[in-house]
Coordinates of C-alpha atoms in Angstrom, one line a residue:
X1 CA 167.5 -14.9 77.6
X2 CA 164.5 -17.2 78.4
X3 CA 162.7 -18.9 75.4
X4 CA 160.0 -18.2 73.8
X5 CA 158.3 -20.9 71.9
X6 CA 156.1 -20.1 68.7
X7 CA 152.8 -21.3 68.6
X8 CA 152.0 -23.7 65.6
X9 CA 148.4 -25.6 65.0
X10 CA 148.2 -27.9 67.8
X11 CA 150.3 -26.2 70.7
X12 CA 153.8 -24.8 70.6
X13 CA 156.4 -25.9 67.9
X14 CA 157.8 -28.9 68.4
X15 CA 161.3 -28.4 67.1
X16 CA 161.7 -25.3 70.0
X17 CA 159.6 -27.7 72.8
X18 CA 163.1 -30.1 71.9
X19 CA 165.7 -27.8 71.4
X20 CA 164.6 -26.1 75.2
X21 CA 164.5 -29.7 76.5
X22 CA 168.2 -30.3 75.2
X23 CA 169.2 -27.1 76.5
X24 CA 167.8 -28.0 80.4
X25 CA 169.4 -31.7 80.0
X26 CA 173.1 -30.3 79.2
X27 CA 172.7 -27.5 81.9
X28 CA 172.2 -30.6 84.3
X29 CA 174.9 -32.8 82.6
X30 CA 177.0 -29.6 83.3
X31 CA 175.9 -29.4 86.9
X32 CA 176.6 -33.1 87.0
X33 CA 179.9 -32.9 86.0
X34 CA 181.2 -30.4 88.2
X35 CA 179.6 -32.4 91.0
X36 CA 181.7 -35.1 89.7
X37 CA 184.9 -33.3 89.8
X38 CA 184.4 -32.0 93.1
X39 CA 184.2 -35.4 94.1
X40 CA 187.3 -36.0 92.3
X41 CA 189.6 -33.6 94.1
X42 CA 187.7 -34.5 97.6
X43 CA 189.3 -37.9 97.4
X44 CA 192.6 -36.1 95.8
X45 CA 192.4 -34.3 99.2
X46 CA 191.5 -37.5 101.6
X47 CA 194.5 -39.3 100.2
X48 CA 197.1 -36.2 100.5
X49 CA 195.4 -36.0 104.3
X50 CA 195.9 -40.0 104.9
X51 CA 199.5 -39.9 103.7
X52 CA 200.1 -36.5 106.2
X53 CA 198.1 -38.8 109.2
X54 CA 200.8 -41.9 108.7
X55 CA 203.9 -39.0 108.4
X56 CA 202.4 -37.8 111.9
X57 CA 202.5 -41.2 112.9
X58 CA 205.6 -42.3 112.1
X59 CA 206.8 -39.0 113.5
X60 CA 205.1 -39.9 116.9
X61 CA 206.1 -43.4 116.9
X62 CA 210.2 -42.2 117.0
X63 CA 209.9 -40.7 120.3
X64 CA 211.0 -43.4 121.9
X65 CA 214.7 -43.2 120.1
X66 CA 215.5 -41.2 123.3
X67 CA 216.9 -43.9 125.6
X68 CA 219.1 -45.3 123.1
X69 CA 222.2 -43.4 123.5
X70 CA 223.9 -40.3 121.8
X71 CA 223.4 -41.9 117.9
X72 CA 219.4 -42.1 119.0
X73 CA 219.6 -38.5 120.0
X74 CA 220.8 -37.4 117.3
X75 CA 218.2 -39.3 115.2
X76 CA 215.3 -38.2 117.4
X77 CA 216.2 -34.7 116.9
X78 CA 216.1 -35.2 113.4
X79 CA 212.8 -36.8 113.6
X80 CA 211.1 -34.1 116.0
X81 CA 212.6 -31.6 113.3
X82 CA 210.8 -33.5 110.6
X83 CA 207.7 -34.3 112.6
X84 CA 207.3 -30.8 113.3
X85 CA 207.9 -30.0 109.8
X86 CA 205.4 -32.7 108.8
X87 CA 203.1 -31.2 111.5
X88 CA 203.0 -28.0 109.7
X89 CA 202.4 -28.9 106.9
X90 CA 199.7 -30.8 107.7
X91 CA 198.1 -28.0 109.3
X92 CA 198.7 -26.0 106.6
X93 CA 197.6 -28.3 104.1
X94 CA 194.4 -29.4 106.4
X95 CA 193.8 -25.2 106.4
X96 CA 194.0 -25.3 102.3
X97 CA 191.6 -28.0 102.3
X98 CA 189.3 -26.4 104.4
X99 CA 189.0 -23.4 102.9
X100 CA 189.1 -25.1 99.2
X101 CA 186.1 -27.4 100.7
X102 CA 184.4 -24.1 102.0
X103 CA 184.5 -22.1 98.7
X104 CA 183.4 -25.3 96.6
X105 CA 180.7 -25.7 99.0
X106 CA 179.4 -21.4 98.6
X107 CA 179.9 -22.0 94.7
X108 CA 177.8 -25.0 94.6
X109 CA 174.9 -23.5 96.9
X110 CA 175.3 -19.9 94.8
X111 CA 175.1 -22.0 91.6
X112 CA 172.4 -23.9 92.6
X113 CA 170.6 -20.7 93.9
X114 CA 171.2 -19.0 90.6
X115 CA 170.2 -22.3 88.3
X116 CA 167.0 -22.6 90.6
X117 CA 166.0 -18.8 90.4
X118 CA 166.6 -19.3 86.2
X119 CA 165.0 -21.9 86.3
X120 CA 162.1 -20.0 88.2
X121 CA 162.0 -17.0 86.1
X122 CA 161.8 -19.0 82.9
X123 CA 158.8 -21.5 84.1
X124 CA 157.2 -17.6 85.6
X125 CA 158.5 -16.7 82.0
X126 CA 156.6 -19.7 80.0
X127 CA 153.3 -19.6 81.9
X128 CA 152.8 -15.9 81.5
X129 CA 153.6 -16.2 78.1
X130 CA 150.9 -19.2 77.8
X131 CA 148.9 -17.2 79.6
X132 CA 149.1 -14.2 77.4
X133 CA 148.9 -16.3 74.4
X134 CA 145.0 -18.1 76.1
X135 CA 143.9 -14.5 76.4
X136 CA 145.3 -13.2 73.0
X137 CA 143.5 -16.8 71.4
X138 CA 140.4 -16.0 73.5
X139 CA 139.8 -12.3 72.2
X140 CA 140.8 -13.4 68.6
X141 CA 137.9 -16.0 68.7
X142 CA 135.5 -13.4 70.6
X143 CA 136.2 -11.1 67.9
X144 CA 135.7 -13.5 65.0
X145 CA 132.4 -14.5 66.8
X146 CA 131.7 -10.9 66.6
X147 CA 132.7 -10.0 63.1
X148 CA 130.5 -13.4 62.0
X149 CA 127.3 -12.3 64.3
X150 CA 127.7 -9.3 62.5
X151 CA 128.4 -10.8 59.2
X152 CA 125.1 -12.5 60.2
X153 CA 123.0 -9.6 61.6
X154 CA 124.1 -7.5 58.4
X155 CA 123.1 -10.6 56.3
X156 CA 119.3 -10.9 57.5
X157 CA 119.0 -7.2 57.2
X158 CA 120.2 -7.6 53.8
X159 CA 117.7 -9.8 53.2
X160 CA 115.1 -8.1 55.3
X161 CA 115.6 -5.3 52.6
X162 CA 115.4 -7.0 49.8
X163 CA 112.0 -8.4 50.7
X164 CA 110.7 -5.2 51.4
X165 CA 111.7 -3.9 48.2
X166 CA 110.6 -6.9 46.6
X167 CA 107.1 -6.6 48.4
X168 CA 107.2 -3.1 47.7
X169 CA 107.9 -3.2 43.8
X170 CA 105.2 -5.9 43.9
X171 CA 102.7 -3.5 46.4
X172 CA 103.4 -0.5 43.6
X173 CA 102.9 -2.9 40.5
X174 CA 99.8 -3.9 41.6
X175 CA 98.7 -1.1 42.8
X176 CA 99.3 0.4 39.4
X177 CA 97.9 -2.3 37.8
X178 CA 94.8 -1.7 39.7
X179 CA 94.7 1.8 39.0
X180 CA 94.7 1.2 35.4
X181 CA 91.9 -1.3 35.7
X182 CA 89.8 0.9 37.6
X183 CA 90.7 4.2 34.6
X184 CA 89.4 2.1 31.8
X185 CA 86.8 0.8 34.3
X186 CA 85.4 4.2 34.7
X187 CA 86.4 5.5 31.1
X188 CA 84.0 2.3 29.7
X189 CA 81.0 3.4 32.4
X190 CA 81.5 7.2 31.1
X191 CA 81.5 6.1 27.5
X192 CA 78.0 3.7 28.8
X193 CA 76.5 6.9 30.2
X194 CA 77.2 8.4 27.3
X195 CA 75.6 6.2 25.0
X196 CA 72.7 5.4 27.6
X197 CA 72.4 9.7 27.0
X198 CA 72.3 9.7 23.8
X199 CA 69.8 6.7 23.8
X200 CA 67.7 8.5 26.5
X201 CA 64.8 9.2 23.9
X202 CA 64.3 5.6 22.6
X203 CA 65.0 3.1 25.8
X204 CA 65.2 4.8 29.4
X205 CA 64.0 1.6 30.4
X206 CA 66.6 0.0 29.2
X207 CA 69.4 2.2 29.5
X208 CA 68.9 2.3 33.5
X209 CA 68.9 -1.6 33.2
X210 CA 71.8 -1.7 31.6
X211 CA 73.0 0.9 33.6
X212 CA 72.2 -0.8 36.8
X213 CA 73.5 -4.3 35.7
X214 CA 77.2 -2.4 34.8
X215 CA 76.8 -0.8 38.0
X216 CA 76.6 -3.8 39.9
X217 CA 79.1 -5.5 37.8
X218 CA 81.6 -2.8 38.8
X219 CA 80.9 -3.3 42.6
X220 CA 81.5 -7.0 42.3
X221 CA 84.9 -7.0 39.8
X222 CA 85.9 -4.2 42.4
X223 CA 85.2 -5.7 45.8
X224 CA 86.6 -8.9 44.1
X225 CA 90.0 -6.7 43.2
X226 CA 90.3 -5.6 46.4
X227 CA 89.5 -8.6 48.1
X228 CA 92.2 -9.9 45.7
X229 CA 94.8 -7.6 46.6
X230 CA 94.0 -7.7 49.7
X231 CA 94.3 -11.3 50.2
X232 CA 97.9 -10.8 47.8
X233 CA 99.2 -8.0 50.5
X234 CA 98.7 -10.9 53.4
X235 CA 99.9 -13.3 51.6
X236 CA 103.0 -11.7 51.0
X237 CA 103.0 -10.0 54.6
X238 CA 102.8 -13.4 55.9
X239 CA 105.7 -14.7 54.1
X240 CA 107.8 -12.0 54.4
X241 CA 106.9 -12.3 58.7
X242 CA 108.1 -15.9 58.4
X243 CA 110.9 -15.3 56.5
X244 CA 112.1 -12.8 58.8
X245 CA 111.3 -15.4 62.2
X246 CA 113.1 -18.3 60.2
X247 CA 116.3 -15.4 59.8
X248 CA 116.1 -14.4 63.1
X249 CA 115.9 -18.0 64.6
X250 CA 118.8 -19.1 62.6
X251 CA 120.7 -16.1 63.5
X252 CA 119.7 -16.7 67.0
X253 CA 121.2 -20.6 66.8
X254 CA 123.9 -19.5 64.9
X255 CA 124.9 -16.8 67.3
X256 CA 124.1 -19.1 70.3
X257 CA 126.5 -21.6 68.5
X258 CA 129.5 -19.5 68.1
X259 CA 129.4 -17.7 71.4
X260 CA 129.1 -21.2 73.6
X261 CA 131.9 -22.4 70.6
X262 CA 134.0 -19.3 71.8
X263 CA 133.5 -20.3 75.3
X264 CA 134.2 -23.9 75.7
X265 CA 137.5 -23.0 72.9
X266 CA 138.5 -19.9 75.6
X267 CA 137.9 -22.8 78.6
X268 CA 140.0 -25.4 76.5
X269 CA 142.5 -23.1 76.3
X270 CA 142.8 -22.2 79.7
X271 CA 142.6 -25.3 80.7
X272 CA 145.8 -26.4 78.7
X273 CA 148.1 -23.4 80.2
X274 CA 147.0 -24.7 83.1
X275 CA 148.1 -28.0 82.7
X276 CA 151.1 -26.6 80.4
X277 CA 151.8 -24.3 83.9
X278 CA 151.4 -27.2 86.3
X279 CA 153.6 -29.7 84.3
X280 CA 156.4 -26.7 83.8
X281 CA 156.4 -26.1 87.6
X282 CA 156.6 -29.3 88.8
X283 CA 159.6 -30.4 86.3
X284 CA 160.9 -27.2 88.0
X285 CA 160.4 -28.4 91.4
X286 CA 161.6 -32.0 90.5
X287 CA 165.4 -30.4 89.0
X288 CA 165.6 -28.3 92.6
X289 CA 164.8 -31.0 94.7
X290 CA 167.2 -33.1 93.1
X291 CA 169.7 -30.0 92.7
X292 CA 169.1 -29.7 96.4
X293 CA 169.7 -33.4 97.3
X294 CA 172.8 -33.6 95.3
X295 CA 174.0 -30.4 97.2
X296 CA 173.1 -32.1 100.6
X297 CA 174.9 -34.9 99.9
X298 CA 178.5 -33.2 98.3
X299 CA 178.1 -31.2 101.8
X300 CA 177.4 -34.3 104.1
X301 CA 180.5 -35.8 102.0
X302 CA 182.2 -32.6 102.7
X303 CA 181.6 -32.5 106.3
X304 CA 182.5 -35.9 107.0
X305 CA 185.1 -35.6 104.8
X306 CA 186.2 -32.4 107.0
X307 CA 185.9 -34.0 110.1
X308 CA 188.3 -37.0 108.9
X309 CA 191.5 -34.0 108.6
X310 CA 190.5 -32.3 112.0
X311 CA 190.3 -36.1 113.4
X312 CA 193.5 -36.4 112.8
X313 CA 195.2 -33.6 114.5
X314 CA 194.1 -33.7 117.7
X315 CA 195.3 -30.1 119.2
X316 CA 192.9 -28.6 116.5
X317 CA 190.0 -30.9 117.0
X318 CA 187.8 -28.9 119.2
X319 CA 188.3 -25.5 116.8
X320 CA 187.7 -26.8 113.8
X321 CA 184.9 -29.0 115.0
X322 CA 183.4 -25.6 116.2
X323 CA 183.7 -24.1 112.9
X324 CA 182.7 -27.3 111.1
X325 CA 179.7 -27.0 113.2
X326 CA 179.2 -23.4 111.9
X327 CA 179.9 -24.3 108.2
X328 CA 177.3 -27.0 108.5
X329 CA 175.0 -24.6 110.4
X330 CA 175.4 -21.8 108.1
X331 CA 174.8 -23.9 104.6
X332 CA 171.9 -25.4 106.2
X333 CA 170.7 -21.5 106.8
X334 CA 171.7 -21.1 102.8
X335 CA 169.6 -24.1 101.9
X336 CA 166.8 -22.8 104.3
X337 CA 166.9 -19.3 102.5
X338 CA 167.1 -21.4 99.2
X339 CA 164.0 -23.0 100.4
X340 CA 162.1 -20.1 101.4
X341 CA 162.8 -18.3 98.2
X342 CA 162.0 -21.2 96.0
X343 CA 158.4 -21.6 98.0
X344 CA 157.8 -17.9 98.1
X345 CA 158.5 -17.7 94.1
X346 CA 156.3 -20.9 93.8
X347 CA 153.6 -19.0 95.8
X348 CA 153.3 -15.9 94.0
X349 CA 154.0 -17.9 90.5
X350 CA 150.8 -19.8 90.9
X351 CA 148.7 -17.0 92.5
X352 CA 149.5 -14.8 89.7
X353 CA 149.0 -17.3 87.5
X354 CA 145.9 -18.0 89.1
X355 CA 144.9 -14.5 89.2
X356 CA 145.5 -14.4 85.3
X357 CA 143.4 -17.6 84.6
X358 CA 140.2 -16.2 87.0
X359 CA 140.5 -12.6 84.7
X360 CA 140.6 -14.4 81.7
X361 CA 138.0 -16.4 82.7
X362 CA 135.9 -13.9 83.7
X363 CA 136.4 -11.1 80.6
X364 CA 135.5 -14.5 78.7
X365 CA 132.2 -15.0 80.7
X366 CA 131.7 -11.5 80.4
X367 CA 132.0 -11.0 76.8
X368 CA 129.7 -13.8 75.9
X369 CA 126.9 -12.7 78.4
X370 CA 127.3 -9.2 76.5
X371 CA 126.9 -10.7 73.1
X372 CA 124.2 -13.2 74.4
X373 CA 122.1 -10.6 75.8
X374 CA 123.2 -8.0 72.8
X375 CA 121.1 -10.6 70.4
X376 CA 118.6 -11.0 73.0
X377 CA 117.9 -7.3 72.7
X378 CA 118.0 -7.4 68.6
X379 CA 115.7 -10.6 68.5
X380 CA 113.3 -8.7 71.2
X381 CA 113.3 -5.8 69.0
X382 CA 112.4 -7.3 66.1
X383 CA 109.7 -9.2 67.9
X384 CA 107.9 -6.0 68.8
X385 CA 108.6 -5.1 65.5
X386 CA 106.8 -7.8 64.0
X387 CA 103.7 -6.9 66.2
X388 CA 103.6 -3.7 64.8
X389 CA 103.4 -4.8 61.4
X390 CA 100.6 -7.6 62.6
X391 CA 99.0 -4.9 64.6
X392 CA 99.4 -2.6 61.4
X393 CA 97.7 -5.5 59.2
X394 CA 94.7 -5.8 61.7
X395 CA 94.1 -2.0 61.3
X396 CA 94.2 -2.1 57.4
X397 CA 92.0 -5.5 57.4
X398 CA 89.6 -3.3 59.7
X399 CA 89.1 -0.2 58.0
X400 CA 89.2 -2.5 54.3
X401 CA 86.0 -4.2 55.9
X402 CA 84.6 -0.7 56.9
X403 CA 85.4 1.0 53.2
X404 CA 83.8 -2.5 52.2
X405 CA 80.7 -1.8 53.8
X406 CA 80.6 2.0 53.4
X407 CA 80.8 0.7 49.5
X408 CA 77.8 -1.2 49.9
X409 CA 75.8 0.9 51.7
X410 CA 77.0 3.7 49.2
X411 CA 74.7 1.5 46.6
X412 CA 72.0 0.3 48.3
X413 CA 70.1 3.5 48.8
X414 CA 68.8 3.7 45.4
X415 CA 65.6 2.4 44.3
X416 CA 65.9 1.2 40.7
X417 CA 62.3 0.3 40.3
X418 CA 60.9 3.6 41.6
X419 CA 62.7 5.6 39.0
X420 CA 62.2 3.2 36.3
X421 CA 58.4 3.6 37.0
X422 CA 58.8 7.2 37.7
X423 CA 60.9 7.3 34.4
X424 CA 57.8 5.8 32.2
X425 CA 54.9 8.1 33.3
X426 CA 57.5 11.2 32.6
X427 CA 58.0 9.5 29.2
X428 CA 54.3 9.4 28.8
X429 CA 53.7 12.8 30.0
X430 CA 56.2 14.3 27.3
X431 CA 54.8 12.0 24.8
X432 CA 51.5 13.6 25.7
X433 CA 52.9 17.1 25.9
X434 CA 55.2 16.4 22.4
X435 CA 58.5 17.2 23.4
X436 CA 60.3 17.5 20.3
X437 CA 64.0 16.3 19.7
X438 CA 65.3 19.4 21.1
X439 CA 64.5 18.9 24.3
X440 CA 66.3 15.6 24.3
X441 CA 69.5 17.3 23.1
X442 CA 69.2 19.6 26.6
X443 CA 69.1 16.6 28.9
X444 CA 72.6 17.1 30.8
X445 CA 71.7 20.6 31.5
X446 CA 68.1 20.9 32.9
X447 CA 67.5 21.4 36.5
X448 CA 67.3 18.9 39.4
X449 CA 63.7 20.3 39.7
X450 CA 62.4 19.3 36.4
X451 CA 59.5 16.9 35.7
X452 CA 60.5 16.4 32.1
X453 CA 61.7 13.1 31.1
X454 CA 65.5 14.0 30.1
X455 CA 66.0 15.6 33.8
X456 CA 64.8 13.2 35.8
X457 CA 66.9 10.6 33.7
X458 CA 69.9 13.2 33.5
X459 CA 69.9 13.5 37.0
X460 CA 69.4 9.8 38.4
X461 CA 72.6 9.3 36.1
X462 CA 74.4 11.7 37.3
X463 CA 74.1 11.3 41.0
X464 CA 74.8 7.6 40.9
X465 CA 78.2 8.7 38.6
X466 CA 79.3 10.9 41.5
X467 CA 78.5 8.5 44.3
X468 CA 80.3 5.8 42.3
X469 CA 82.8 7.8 41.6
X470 CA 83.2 9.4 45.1
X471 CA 83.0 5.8 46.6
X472 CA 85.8 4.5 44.2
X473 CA 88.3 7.8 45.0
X474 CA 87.6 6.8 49.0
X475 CA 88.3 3.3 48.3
X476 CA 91.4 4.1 46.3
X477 CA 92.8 6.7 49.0
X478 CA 92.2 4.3 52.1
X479 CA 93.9 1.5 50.0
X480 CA 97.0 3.9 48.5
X481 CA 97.2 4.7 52.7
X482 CA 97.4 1.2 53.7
X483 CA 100.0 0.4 50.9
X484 CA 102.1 3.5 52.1
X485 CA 102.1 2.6 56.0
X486 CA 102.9 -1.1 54.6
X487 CA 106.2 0.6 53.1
X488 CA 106.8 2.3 56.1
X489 CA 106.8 -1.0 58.2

């Protein structure tokens, strides 16, 4: 089963990282040993094959007994008997080690093979697992950039919100504050006009003096409330703009800062299974090359070894040369196959690897450029939003101004002097004609067509109450209008 390390604070866990280390130095100790031990029985072999050699020899060197007479006969038959004996077993025995020699050498190369491919499968195992882990780190820190750009976004809209309400409940307090003053601004100017009524018979003079001075006094505490609130709705506009541009910056920077943190943190990471993959690999590649050597050099031991044993019997030299030849050729096929595997598997580890890194890399890029331009959108939208509302402040400062004037031209149309002068010779003429208290009483409801004093002082009155009042009710609609597009915005 390959490993799997657990990933702690600053990498993988340390204790694993050692106890997989420990693991990968006593499968070499192993290998080692049985390296050893072949050697062992090799040389067990060589000195069973050097005592069969000096038998042969001695066996050869008694054929020269045969000239010695009848005795010698006898002894050289018993010494071809045993040489022949010997002979056998020496083949015999050089057959055993061969094929002893040939099986150690197919279970060395097979172990080897298998140790290499584990080997392999758990370096392929540990850099797709680093690998998996980079991209599993990346989307964790993409998401958490999210959730705080979010966290963010939601913030300033919070915020955004409460300043509207804010300048809102402000907006409607004064605007009901205004109202008020402009009630008992116009209850004290109808409770004027009724006192300059019932005063009409003593002081007309006066009474359209004092008429035309509260008049005027009116225009100028009104123009100077609107101004007032006016200049308080800007004010308050203007802050609440700046506030919003300082929000948006700062969410801006603050975005900009975790998605370029996300990025180089996903480019660290990927950086590190990279190295993590390239270190793993090539302590890989180090243990098979020196797996390898030590296997080329038990079967160069081997095969000199072998050749030694066929040396020595000289009627099987040429065969088992031949099929020395073909062992040797056939484990050097092995270790080429061996070879070919191990680059192929080194090959497609590091393309997919590769592969892995770029698409990581790339869903990375991708992501951020999303977000990036995501917030590009949202701070472009609230851009155009806060022309609208500077476009929507131009239009109310505009048509304030226009009210303004319509105010004052509303006013100047009446010629106070005329009617005061017109007011004293219909004063005389009544006096003249002796109008009695009666007809005093009757002011409010004489016609507009009258000559009599109380008309033409009843009606002056009344038509600069309605155009007072008609230019007040225009000014508070136009202003109640821009209030209510204000709380739209």
């Amino acid at each position: 089963m390959v490993d799997r390390f657990s990933v702690g604070l600053r990498g993988y866990d340390k204790e694993e990282v050692n106890k997989a280390i420990a693991n990968y130095e006593r499968t070499v100790a192993r290998l080692r040993e049985q390296v050893r031990s072949s050697d062992e029985s090799i040389l067990q072999l060589q000195a069973q094959l050097q005592e069969e050699k000096n038998n042969v020899k001695r066996a050869k060197s008694g054929t020269t007994f045969a000239s010695l007479g009848a005795n010698a006969q006898q002894l050289l038959a018993s010494a071809e008997q045993t040489s022949a004996q010997l002979l056998e077993r020496a083949k015999q025995d050089a057959a055993s080690i061969k094929k002893t020699a040939r099986a150690q050498a197919g279970t060395l190369l097979n172990n080897a093979k298998l140790d290499a491919e584990h080997l392999l499968q758990e370096a392929q195992t540990k850099a797709d697992t680093m690998l998996s882990n980079a991209s599993k780190q990346s989307e964790q820190m993409m998401n958490a950039a999210q959730e705080d750009s979010d966290r963010l976004r939601s913030s300033a809209q919070r915020d955004v919100k409460a300043l509207r309400d804010s300048t809102t409940l402000e907006l409607n307090n004064a605007r009901e504050e205004h109202n008020k003053k402009m009630a008992s601004e116009l209850a004290q100017q109808e409770r004027n006009i009724a006192d300059m009524k019932a005063e009409a018979s003593k002081a007309i003079a006066e009474q359209r003096s004092t008429a035309n001075d509260e008049i005027a006094h009116a225009k100028a505490e009104t123009n100077d409330q609107i101004e007032t609130a006016l200049a308080d709705a800007n004010k308050k506009l203007a802050d609440m703009r700046e506030r919003a541009s300082k929000m948006m910056a700062e969410a801006q920077r603050k975005a900009g800062e975790i998605t370029d943190a996300a990025s180089a943190k996903a480019q660290e990471i990927a950086d590190a299974a990279q190295v993590e993959r390239t270190k793993t690999l090539s302590q890989v590649s180090a243990e098979v090359e020196k797996i390898r050597a030590d296997i080329a050099q038990q079967q160069e031991d081997a095969t000199k070894k072998v050749d030694a044993l066929l040396a020595g019997l000289k009627d099987r030299e040429k065969a088992s040369q031949e099929e020395a030849e073909a062992l040797i050729a056939r484990a050097k096929g092995i270790h080429q196959d061996a070879d070919d595997y191990a680059a192929q598997t080194h090959k497609s580890a590091d393309e997919q690897a590769a592969q892995i890194v770029r698409k990581a890399m790339k869903e990375a890029t991708e992501q951020v450029e999303e977000r990036r331009a995501a917030a590009q959108q949202e701070l472009d939208g609230m851009t155009a939003r806060l022309n609208q509302l500077q476009h929507r402040e131009a239009t109310i400062t505009q048509r304030v101004t226009e009210l303004r004037s319509l105010f004052t031209n509303a006013f100047a149309g009446f010629d106070f002097g005329d009617d005061k002068q017109q007011g004293s010779n219909s004063m005389s003429a009544d006096l003249n004609d002796d109008v009695d208290e009666s007809d005093i009483d009757n002011l409010s409801g004489a016609d507009a067509s009258d000559n009599n004093v109380s008309a033409i002082s009843d009606n002056s009155d009344d038509s600069q109450n309605d155009d007072s009042k008609r230019v007040q009710r225009e000014a508070q609609r136009e202003i109640q209008d821009a209030l209510a597009e204000s709380e739209e915005s």
